[in-house]
Amino acid sequence: MPEIMHPKHWYIIFVVVAIYSATSVSASSPDIFPIRRGLTLPNLTLEHIDPTLPPVLPTQAPKCSVIALQQDFADTVGAPPASANYTQPPDCPAPWTRVVLELSVSASDLQKDRIAAVWVDGVEVLRTTTPLPMAPGAFWKVTKDITRYTAAIRRLSENNGTVSMMLENSNTVLPGVYSANVTLHFYRGAIATAAKPSAATGHATIQELYKEPADLIIPVTSNNGFYGSGFWSRIESDSQIATSLIKIPQNTYRAVLEIFVSYHADDEFWFGNPLRSSYLEGAANLSTPRSNGGFRQVYATIDDKFVGGHIPFMVLYPGSINPYFWSPVAAIGAFNMPSYDLDMTPFLGMLLDGQPHKFGLGVHDSQRYWLVGANLHIWVDRWSDATQAGLINYNAPPPKMNRNAEWRNQDGQSEIDAEGLVRFIGWVSSSKGNLTTVVQQKIKFKSQIEVQNRGAVKQIEVNNKQRMMVALMKGNQALSRVQLMMDAPMQIQTSTVNAVSGAVFQKTRLYHQLVEMVNLSEGQAVSIATLTDRQDAEGSALMHDGVPVWGGGATRSAYRFKDDSTCYLRTVNTAGGIVRLDTTTASCVSVADQ
């Protein structure tokens, strides 16, 4: 559990609040960090870390490493992505065993947290957030196995394509400039273990069913990515759907749509959005312009037909809840935001006519705004000019929703329950035979919000459970089956005291966890991988205009991964901006005892 603050420390906190309350702070002044006010900073840890499983790599050093992009992001709001032409070293052609992206970033000074993304020839390969730098010189590194994007990387290397990065930063209030390097590491040779793809990524996806990367990746993104506001599309409301016309090869035998999302502005805390009949100004600081409850579902359509969706994992941004929780450890999923796979194979009968079809991306119950993008991964039959396909079963009723709310002025409670089950079955005839793909997904979601003491005490409890099954059948025989189980609970307890000039002193406790299990069956062989990523945090902060003035926090992060051949356990405890404990265990015996 996080460190508990001693009573004498609470006395110091309230003295600081009292002093601050007697001093007016200009709302337009950027000098609200301790370092900007001439106070002495503690010995902060400047390196921000993400205690997740590193990529599983070959034993040899990279065959080559290429710096694909270098860029300083200062005043870049409204600017197009930074782009660089790419040249592959002639002595490092495909094939590669692994391709790893390394994003290294430093902050010159204090700055707010920003969303960012990296694209390879228009194919998104990373969605990430920056930390909230508490001191000049903060730096961090994000490492991601991008082998599944080999088709896009081959196209990049063969056609001298473009690597792009989007990071909208502003120096209007805070002076920090983000300096970023994007490097691609290419590996050859056998990998260090017999680990499955899940061990290489640390995230469960339906790609576990497909051992080879796709033959072609088609971006489902904004058409003016190089010149406008990026390759992602902006969703402003529940009724808006971002669409793209896509034509796929007529010899396609498998297709998977991978969706990237991030949420902002009115929906940055969508999971904590209360259900209210009307908007009350200042009601517990939880209401947004449309208090429609804490349920969101990202979904896809083909020619206006629903083809699947996901309730997003609740990634907490570095400036949220209590910014001191996330310095220097990142929140779960913040540095490498998860993407969401939807198997489109049952719907290939709609797409193999050689004509372009309308792919849509939307967010149910959303408010402004979401940034969405997608990649369509395509596998083609090299022994056939055309495949045939058809949809056997389509069962996609909307989720059953139960909404309850009871409010009296600022205090009250609300609850939203959602349950749903979808099932798609389709056949594809190719040189591999006549195979049937079965896709089934079950969701169970619950969001509870309670506000007391005239809005001063708030409690949020959310649980997001999803079950996904994809099976490949030949007649009545299951050739392979992958089952994914995800459970993501979160609890937040916050008490606030208003200070002068709009400042707020808040005390917060947080529990957040991601549990994933992947069960892969191929004939008689069965393999299981499990991942548990948990964070417990407690602390206080004095906030002004969403920026920390003073505060502290203690966070305990525990990451555990285990499959048939790999064990990994890492525990990181931080307090006061310093790493107090960082231990890693690679022993299966030790992990089994946890």
XYZ file of C-alpha atoms in Angstrom:
594
model
C 0.000 0.000 0.000
C 1.159 3.610 -0.494
C 2.832 5.410 2.346
C 0.442 6.959 4.878
C 1.284 10.511 5.844
C 2.097 11.112 9.512
C -0.280 13.461 11.429
C 2.431 16.105 11.791
C 2.690 16.192 8.000
C -1.022 16.930 7.771
C -0.414 19.869 10.118
C 2.187 21.184 7.676
C -0.250 20.768 4.793
C -2.950 22.852 6.425
C -0.443 25.522 7.407
C 0.602 25.743 3.770
C -3.049 25.973 2.692
C -3.672 28.741 5.214
C -0.650 30.705 3.982
C -1.694 30.179 0.390
C -5.264 31.286 1.122
C -3.958 34.591 2.416
C -2.014 35.215 -0.799
C -3.745 36.094 -4.038
C -2.532 34.166 -7.101
C -3.212 35.605 -10.519
C -5.125 33.170 -12.707
C -3.000 34.204 -15.668
C 0.332 33.771 -13.940
C 2.445 30.798 -15.044
C 4.551 31.041 -11.874
C 2.561 28.553 -9.864
C 5.015 25.672 -9.663
C 7.312 25.748 -6.624
C 10.405 26.141 -8.789
C 8.878 29.172 -10.493
C 8.102 30.783 -7.144
C 11.663 30.604 -5.893
C 11.098 27.658 -3.558
C 13.563 24.811 -3.211
C 12.567 21.642 -4.996
C 13.254 18.247 -3.458
C 15.708 15.964 -5.209
C 13.195 14.797 -7.806
C 13.782 11.755 -9.982
C 14.020 13.246 -13.466
C 13.568 9.964 -15.341
C 9.918 8.920 -15.682
C 9.401 5.160 -15.882
C 6.766 2.661 -16.972
C 7.204 -0.640 -15.092
C 5.874 -2.949 -17.816
C 7.274 -6.017 -19.542
C 10.110 -5.118 -21.932
C 9.969 -6.576 -25.467
C 11.218 -10.139 -25.868
C 14.211 -9.844 -28.193
C 16.799 -12.025 -29.933
C 19.998 -12.610 -28.004
C 22.032 -10.632 -30.554
C 22.306 -6.878 -30.757
C 20.135 -5.153 -33.374
C 21.204 -5.717 -36.964
C 20.740 -1.976 -37.378
C 19.207 0.986 -35.569
C 17.832 3.936 -37.514
C 16.953 7.350 -36.095
C 13.773 7.918 -38.080
C 12.753 11.337 -36.725
C 14.136 14.076 -34.477
C 11.935 17.025 -33.561
C 11.485 19.789 -30.981
C 7.815 20.456 -30.161
C 7.343 24.026 -28.897
C 4.308 25.992 -30.158
C 2.786 23.255 -32.315
C -0.958 23.634 -31.616
C -2.759 23.461 -34.955
C 0.388 22.498 -36.846
C 0.565 19.365 -39.022
C 2.569 16.380 -37.792
C 6.344 16.532 -37.873
C 7.480 14.257 -40.709
C 10.788 12.903 -41.955
C 11.645 10.930 -45.078
C 12.977 7.493 -44.238
C 15.890 5.601 -45.782
C 16.595 1.992 -44.837
C 20.298 1.044 -44.526
C 21.179 -1.196 -47.507
C 22.799 -3.803 -45.245
C 19.633 -4.208 -43.151
C 16.848 -5.422 -45.465
C 13.890 -7.587 -44.483
C 13.149 -10.138 -43.143
C 13.483 -9.191 -39.488
C 12.705 -11.267 -36.404
C 11.686 -8.232 -34.369
C 11.244 -4.528 -35.043
C 11.208 -2.324 -31.947
C 10.255 1.347 -31.805
C 12.008 3.503 -29.231
C 10.614 6.953 -28.471
C 12.964 9.038 -26.324
C 11.695 12.405 -25.090
C 13.010 15.142 -22.811
C 11.380 18.316 -21.493
C 13.423 21.518 -21.337
C 11.260 23.048 -18.607
C 7.894 22.839 -16.867
C 4.992 21.897 -19.125
C 1.565 20.295 -19.168
C 1.040 16.691 -20.242
C 0.269 16.227 -23.938
C -1.057 13.454 -26.163
C 1.202 12.201 -28.956
C 1.281 9.560 -31.685
C 3.727 8.061 -34.186
C 2.772 6.946 -37.719
C 4.717 4.887 -40.263
C 3.521 5.913 -43.735
C 0.169 6.868 -42.242
C -0.150 3.673 -40.161
C -0.399 4.488 -36.456
C 2.048 2.405 -34.410
C 2.021 4.243 -31.055
C -0.408 6.428 -29.081
C 1.166 7.896 -25.936
C 1.067 10.717 -23.415
C 3.905 12.774 -22.060
C 4.366 12.987 -18.287
C 3.715 16.255 -16.494
C 7.310 17.445 -15.987
C 7.785 18.739 -12.441
C 11.273 20.106 -13.127
C 13.466 21.072 -16.090
C 15.327 18.140 -17.594
C 12.664 15.465 -17.124
C 13.095 12.601 -19.598
C 11.597 9.216 -20.435
C 11.632 6.419 -22.984
C 8.849 4.340 -24.530
C 9.792 1.001 -26.093
C 7.249 -0.943 -28.152
C 7.478 -4.084 -30.252
C 6.008 -3.069 -33.623
C 6.667 -6.340 -35.464
C 2.943 -6.689 -36.218
C 3.321 -3.617 -38.478
C 5.995 -5.317 -40.625
C 3.983 -4.753 -43.821
C 3.989 -0.982 -43.252
C 7.666 -1.018 -42.278
C 8.567 -2.954 -45.438
C 6.690 -0.384 -47.506
C 8.449 2.375 -45.591
C 11.909 0.904 -46.252
C 11.315 -0.031 -49.902
C 9.644 3.195 -51.007
C 11.524 5.760 -48.888
C 8.324 6.552 -47.027
C 7.656 8.934 -44.158
C 7.701 8.647 -40.365
C 5.450 11.201 -38.643
C 4.798 12.317 -35.074
C 2.077 14.543 -33.665
C 2.479 16.386 -30.351
C 0.510 19.597 -29.927
C 2.363 21.723 -27.374
C 1.995 25.354 -26.305
C 4.426 27.777 -24.677
C 1.774 30.407 -23.966
C 1.623 29.566 -20.250
C 4.533 27.216 -19.560
C 7.929 27.327 -21.312
C 8.704 23.612 -21.672
C 9.730 22.296 -25.089
C 9.525 18.564 -25.790
C 12.480 17.132 -27.742
C 11.726 13.735 -29.291
C 13.771 11.065 -31.062
C 12.068 8.153 -32.850
C 14.411 5.200 -33.430
C 13.684 1.857 -35.115
C 15.706 -1.190 -34.012
C 15.799 -4.155 -36.421
C 16.641 -7.615 -35.046
C 17.448 -10.961 -36.636
C 17.982 -14.419 -35.216
C 16.019 -16.539 -32.772
C 14.347 -14.714 -29.906
C 15.593 -15.214 -26.371
C 12.618 -17.351 -25.268
C 9.790 -19.279 -26.816
C 7.412 -16.575 -25.699
C 4.165 -15.984 -27.539
C 3.327 -12.588 -29.100
C 1.576 -11.603 -25.884
C 4.876 -11.805 -24.045
C 6.391 -9.502 -26.616
C 3.745 -6.844 -26.284
C 2.456 -7.128 -22.743
C -1.073 -6.554 -24.060
C -3.586 -9.250 -24.958
C -5.019 -8.943 -28.468
C -6.598 -11.287 -30.983
C -3.335 -11.245 -32.925
C -2.429 -14.210 -30.707
C -4.415 -16.294 -33.207
C -2.253 -15.125 -36.110
C 1.410 -16.022 -35.868
C 2.449 -14.069 -38.948
C 1.992 -10.297 -39.324
C -0.464 -9.092 -41.945
C 0.546 -8.872 -45.616
C -0.932 -5.400 -45.980
C -1.975 -2.641 -43.573
C -4.395 0.032 -44.763
C -4.727 3.197 -42.625
C -8.313 4.084 -41.706
C -7.495 7.688 -40.900
C -7.988 11.304 -41.834
C -7.225 11.943 -45.505
C -5.264 15.150 -44.857
C -2.938 13.776 -42.192
C 0.258 15.280 -43.583
C -1.240 18.747 -43.980
C -4.084 19.166 -41.510
C -4.494 18.331 -37.847
C -3.001 14.861 -38.002
C -3.942 11.421 -39.231
C -6.424 10.902 -36.412
C -10.057 11.969 -36.679
C -11.792 14.105 -34.087
C -15.126 12.891 -32.688
C -17.131 15.727 -31.128
C -20.343 13.915 -30.174
C -22.240 10.655 -29.980
C -23.819 11.272 -33.382
C -20.563 11.848 -35.280
C -18.882 9.015 -37.185
C -15.483 9.397 -38.852
C -15.560 7.608 -42.211
C -13.019 6.433 -44.780
C -13.478 4.693 -48.132
C -11.391 1.509 -48.230
C -10.919 -1.046 -51.021
C -9.277 -4.327 -50.081
C -7.633 -6.961 -52.335
C -10.071 -9.522 -53.711
C -7.849 -12.375 -52.526
C -8.102 -11.396 -48.841
C -8.779 -14.322 -46.499
C -8.475 -12.590 -43.108
C -8.904 -9.008 -41.828
C -8.489 -7.368 -38.423
C -9.347 -3.746 -37.625
C -7.107 -2.191 -34.953
C -8.504 0.976 -33.322
C -6.557 3.665 -31.435
C -8.416 6.161 -29.219
C -7.748 8.896 -26.684
C -10.268 11.132 -24.902
C -10.043 14.821 -24.066
C -11.814 18.010 -22.893
C -15.353 17.218 -21.652
C -14.700 13.465 -21.860
C -11.222 13.307 -20.308
C -12.829 11.751 -17.202
C -15.708 10.001 -18.972
C -15.620 7.131 -16.481
C -16.361 9.606 -13.662
C -19.156 11.443 -15.456
C -22.297 11.396 -13.256
C -25.757 10.746 -14.568
C -27.871 13.855 -13.980
C -31.014 15.272 -15.517
C -29.522 18.755 -15.678
C -26.165 20.458 -15.389
C -25.531 22.193 -12.076
C -22.620 24.615 -12.061
C -19.928 23.474 -9.661
C -21.766 20.298 -8.714
C -18.946 18.364 -7.107
C -16.665 19.295 -9.981
C -17.870 16.078 -11.583
C -20.602 17.299 -13.901
C -19.748 18.183 -17.458
C -21.923 20.130 -19.905
C -23.846 16.895 -20.500
C -23.934 14.643 -17.445
C -24.898 11.478 -19.290
C -23.062 8.963 -17.109
C -19.787 7.067 -17.255
C -20.333 4.641 -20.151
C -18.526 4.868 -23.495
C -18.095 2.346 -26.302
C -15.760 2.753 -29.261
C -17.241 0.996 -32.281
C -16.739 0.377 -35.991
C -19.119 0.158 -38.939
C -18.864 -1.079 -42.523
C -21.331 0.571 -44.896
C -23.229 1.770 -41.790
C -23.461 -1.764 -40.349
C -22.161 -2.274 -36.790
C -19.235 -4.731 -36.855
C -17.957 -4.590 -33.265
C -16.806 -2.366 -30.427
C -14.851 -2.090 -27.191
C -15.285 -0.246 -23.910
C -11.916 1.513 -23.614
C -9.533 0.734 -20.806
C -9.496 3.737 -18.446
C -6.059 5.297 -18.956
C -5.384 8.048 -16.406
C -3.480 10.962 -17.894
C -0.425 12.323 -16.019
C -2.158 15.601 -15.148
C -5.268 13.909 -13.779
C -6.536 12.935 -10.306
C -3.333 14.020 -8.501
C -0.368 14.816 -10.790
C 2.061 13.866 -8.006
C 0.904 10.247 -8.323
C 2.485 10.073 -11.789
C 5.902 11.555 -11.057
C 8.081 9.674 -11.763
C 5.991 6.533 -12.455
C 3.500 6.443 -15.337
C -0.138 5.459 -14.919
C -1.197 2.117 -16.382
C -1.234 2.380 -20.169
C -0.243 6.059 -20.309
C 3.079 5.642 -22.141
C 1.806 2.904 -24.471
C -1.934 3.370 -24.788
C -3.758 0.158 -25.730
C -5.286 -0.388 -29.132
C -8.405 -2.503 -29.678
C -8.702 -5.313 -32.238
C -11.911 -6.287 -34.038
C -11.837 -9.367 -36.290
C -13.454 -8.393 -39.596
C -13.093 -11.830 -41.231
C -16.812 -12.734 -40.864
C -17.644 -9.607 -42.905
C -15.324 -10.265 -45.870
C -18.346 -11.205 -47.985
C -19.258 -7.498 -47.937
C -15.804 -6.371 -49.042
C -14.473 -8.703 -51.781
C -16.320 -7.130 -54.737
C -13.392 -4.928 -55.743
C -15.264 -1.745 -54.779
C -14.467 0.785 -52.026
C -16.542 0.472 -48.857
C -17.242 2.959 -46.092
C -15.513 2.215 -42.789
C -16.769 4.239 -39.829
C -15.462 4.904 -36.312
C -17.610 6.326 -33.517
C -17.990 6.514 -29.732
C -21.360 5.799 -28.116
C -22.501 8.433 -25.563
C -19.397 10.537 -26.250
C -18.913 14.259 -25.708
C -16.214 16.506 -27.114
C -13.799 15.183 -27.919
C -12.136 11.892 -28.902
C -9.200 11.324 -31.255
C -9.702 8.083 -33.181
C -7.767 6.250 -35.858
C -7.486 2.696 -37.111
C -5.412 0.253 -39.129
C -6.940 -2.496 -41.270
C -4.618 -5.529 -41.178
C -5.082 -7.693 -44.297
C -3.869 -11.238 -45.025
C -3.953 -12.243 -48.732
C -4.017 -15.630 -50.440
C -0.900 -15.683 -52.611
C -2.122 -18.815 -54.414
C -5.388 -17.297 -55.584
C -6.514 -14.182 -57.432
C -9.812 -14.094 -55.584
C -11.359 -15.612 -52.492
C -15.015 -16.071 -51.690
C -16.747 -15.315 -48.406
C -20.131 -14.965 -46.753
C -21.765 -14.006 -43.463
C -23.497 -16.922 -41.716
C -24.713 -15.360 -38.476
C -25.036 -11.756 -37.304
C -26.269 -11.108 -33.766
C -25.492 -7.628 -32.438
C -28.209 -6.233 -30.167
C -27.347 -2.972 -28.368
C -26.081 -3.367 -24.793
C -28.750 -3.613 -22.105
C -28.482 -0.429 -20.058
C -29.717 0.227 -16.531
C -29.464 3.877 -15.444
C -30.328 5.138 -11.954
C -29.711 8.528 -10.342
C -30.784 10.370 -7.207
C -29.552 13.937 -6.615
C -30.380 16.799 -4.294
C -28.490 19.928 -5.321
C -24.796 19.013 -5.350
C -25.069 15.745 -3.420
C -26.358 12.411 -4.591
C -25.424 9.301 -6.472
C -25.778 7.683 -9.866
C -25.173 4.266 -11.337
C -24.947 2.845 -14.839
C -24.894 -0.883 -15.629
C -24.315 -2.214 -19.130
C -24.265 -5.786 -20.406
C -23.979 -7.002 -23.955
C -23.224 -10.026 -26.122
C -22.441 -9.977 -29.846
C -21.701 -12.917 -32.129
C -20.545 -12.953 -35.750
C -19.882 -16.037 -37.903
C -18.582 -16.011 -41.466
C -16.918 -18.362 -43.953
C -14.009 -17.799 -46.345
C -13.024 -20.117 -49.200
C -9.363 -19.857 -50.210
C -6.428 -22.108 -51.058
C -6.380 -22.968 -47.346
C -9.827 -24.547 -47.684
C -13.289 -23.481 -46.617
C -12.799 -22.094 -43.105
C -15.276 -20.509 -40.715
C -14.436 -17.719 -38.274
C -16.502 -17.335 -35.105
C -16.254 -14.067 -33.143
C -17.998 -13.617 -29.802
C -17.689 -10.771 -27.325
C -19.338 -10.222 -23.953
C -19.171 -6.978 -21.968
C -20.179 -6.141 -18.418
C -19.664 -2.587 -17.224
C -20.648 -0.739 -14.053
C -20.017 2.870 -13.021
C -21.042 4.209 -9.588
C -20.573 7.814 -8.469
C -21.447 9.233 -5.051
C -21.087 12.849 -3.873
C -21.492 14.041 -0.257
C -20.895 17.078 1.973
C -22.117 19.638 -0.563
C -19.816 18.331 -3.247
C -16.686 18.126 -1.100
C -16.429 14.326 -0.916
C -16.580 12.189 -4.051
C -16.259 8.499 -4.679
C -16.015 6.820 -8.079
C -16.108 3.069 -8.555
C -15.884 1.535 -12.024
C -15.562 -2.047 -13.200
C -15.020 -2.973 -16.836
C -15.152 -6.681 -17.735
C -14.849 -8.010 -21.270
C -14.601 -11.501 -22.748
C -13.583 -12.091 -26.358
C -13.417 -15.382 -28.257
C -12.204 -15.903 -31.828
C -12.226 -19.425 -33.272
C -11.119 -20.781 -36.646
C -13.180 -23.809 -37.664
C -13.018 -26.385 -40.466
C -16.373 -28.076 -40.421
C -16.986 -29.036 -36.812
C -13.282 -29.106 -35.971
C -11.695 -26.157 -34.160
C -8.293 -25.542 -35.745
C -7.449 -22.786 -33.290
C -9.165 -20.687 -30.673
C -8.110 -17.685 -28.626
C -10.002 -16.470 -25.569
C -9.256 -13.110 -23.997
C -10.508 -12.130 -20.554
C -10.058 -8.594 -19.244
C -11.028 -7.133 -15.882
C -10.272 -3.466 -15.115
C -11.581 -2.163 -11.758
C -10.909 1.353 -10.461
C -11.775 3.239 -7.255
C -11.165 6.937 -6.579
C -11.934 8.737 -3.306
C -11.424 12.502 -3.200
C -12.111 15.208 -0.605
C -11.659 18.881 -1.478
C -11.381 22.242 0.280
C -11.763 25.455 -1.716
C -9.062 28.112 -1.328
C -9.011 31.704 -2.600
C -8.542 32.696 -6.234
C -10.091 29.468 -7.444
C -7.464 27.160 -5.964
C -8.531 23.792 -4.566
C -6.824 21.605 -1.974
C -7.637 17.947 -2.523
C -6.800 14.682 -0.827
C -7.137 11.534 -2.955
C -6.848 7.774 -2.711
C -6.721 5.625 -5.846
C -6.868 1.950 -6.716
C -6.518 0.929 -10.379
C -5.886 -2.486 -11.901
C -5.718 -4.276 -15.234
C -6.017 -8.069 -15.332
C -5.747 -9.897 -18.653
C -5.671 -13.593 -19.495
C -5.115 -15.113 -22.930
C -5.940 -18.778 -23.564
C -4.709 -20.036 -26.943
C -5.655 -23.501 -28.235
C -4.184 -25.011 -31.402
C -5.274 -28.604 -31.858
C -4.287 -30.373 -28.652
C -1.801 -27.678 -27.600
C -2.938 -25.100 -25.048
C -1.007 -22.088 -23.774
C -2.043 -19.505 -21.188
C -0.650 -16.047 -20.471
C -1.715 -13.803 -17.584
C -0.970 -10.172 -16.833
C -1.777 -8.165 -13.702
C -0.910 -4.472 -13.534
C -1.959 -2.709 -10.320
C -1.441 0.745 -8.836
C -2.366 2.065 -5.376
C -1.813 5.744 -4.652
C -2.531 8.286 -1.933
C -1.679 11.947 -1.621
C -2.691 15.607 -1.598
C -2.358 18.523 -3.978
C -3.099 22.221 -4.151
C -4.388 22.849 -7.674
C -4.958 26.106 -9.540
C -6.471 26.131 -13.030
C -5.694 22.425 -13.302
C -1.979 22.921 -12.584
C -0.298 21.703 -9.370
C 0.922 24.447 -7.050
C 2.073 22.243 -4.216
C 1.523 18.678 -3.096
C 2.801 15.163 -2.756
C 1.861 11.586 -3.405
C 2.951 8.007 -2.904
C 2.309 5.329 -5.523
C 2.893 1.600 -5.481
C 3.009 -0.105 -8.890
C 3.071 -3.888 -9.181
C 3.354 -5.507 -12.623
C 3.162 -9.274 -13.051
C 3.313 -11.319 -16.261
C 3.484 -15.085 -16.693
C 3.108 -17.469 -19.610
C 4.392 -20.942 -20.451
C 8.008 -19.822 -20.658
C 8.278 -16.314 -19.221
C 7.922 -14.894 -15.730
C 8.292 -11.234 -14.921
C 7.501 -9.287 -11.767
C 8.374 -5.656 -11.138
C 7.457 -3.525 -8.140
C 8.063 0.227 -8.075
C 7.279 2.417 -5.062
C 7.515 6.188 -5.417
C 6.930 9.015 -2.947
C 7.665 12.721 -3.059
C 8.795 12.542 -6.687
C 11.491 9.967 -5.902
C 11.752 6.236 -6.606
C 11.958 4.593 -3.174
C 11.935 0.965 -4.348
C 12.414 -0.681 -7.738
C 12.739 -4.472 -7.825
C 12.495 -6.897 -10.736
C 12.130 -10.670 -10.509
C 12.422 -13.069 -13.446
C 12.003 -16.265 -11.434
C 8.859 -18.307 -12.049
C 9.103 -19.640 -8.504
C 9.133 -16.122 -7.088
C 6.278 -15.027 -9.319
C 4.184 -18.051 -8.370
C 4.475 -17.083 -4.721
C 3.142 -13.557 -5.255
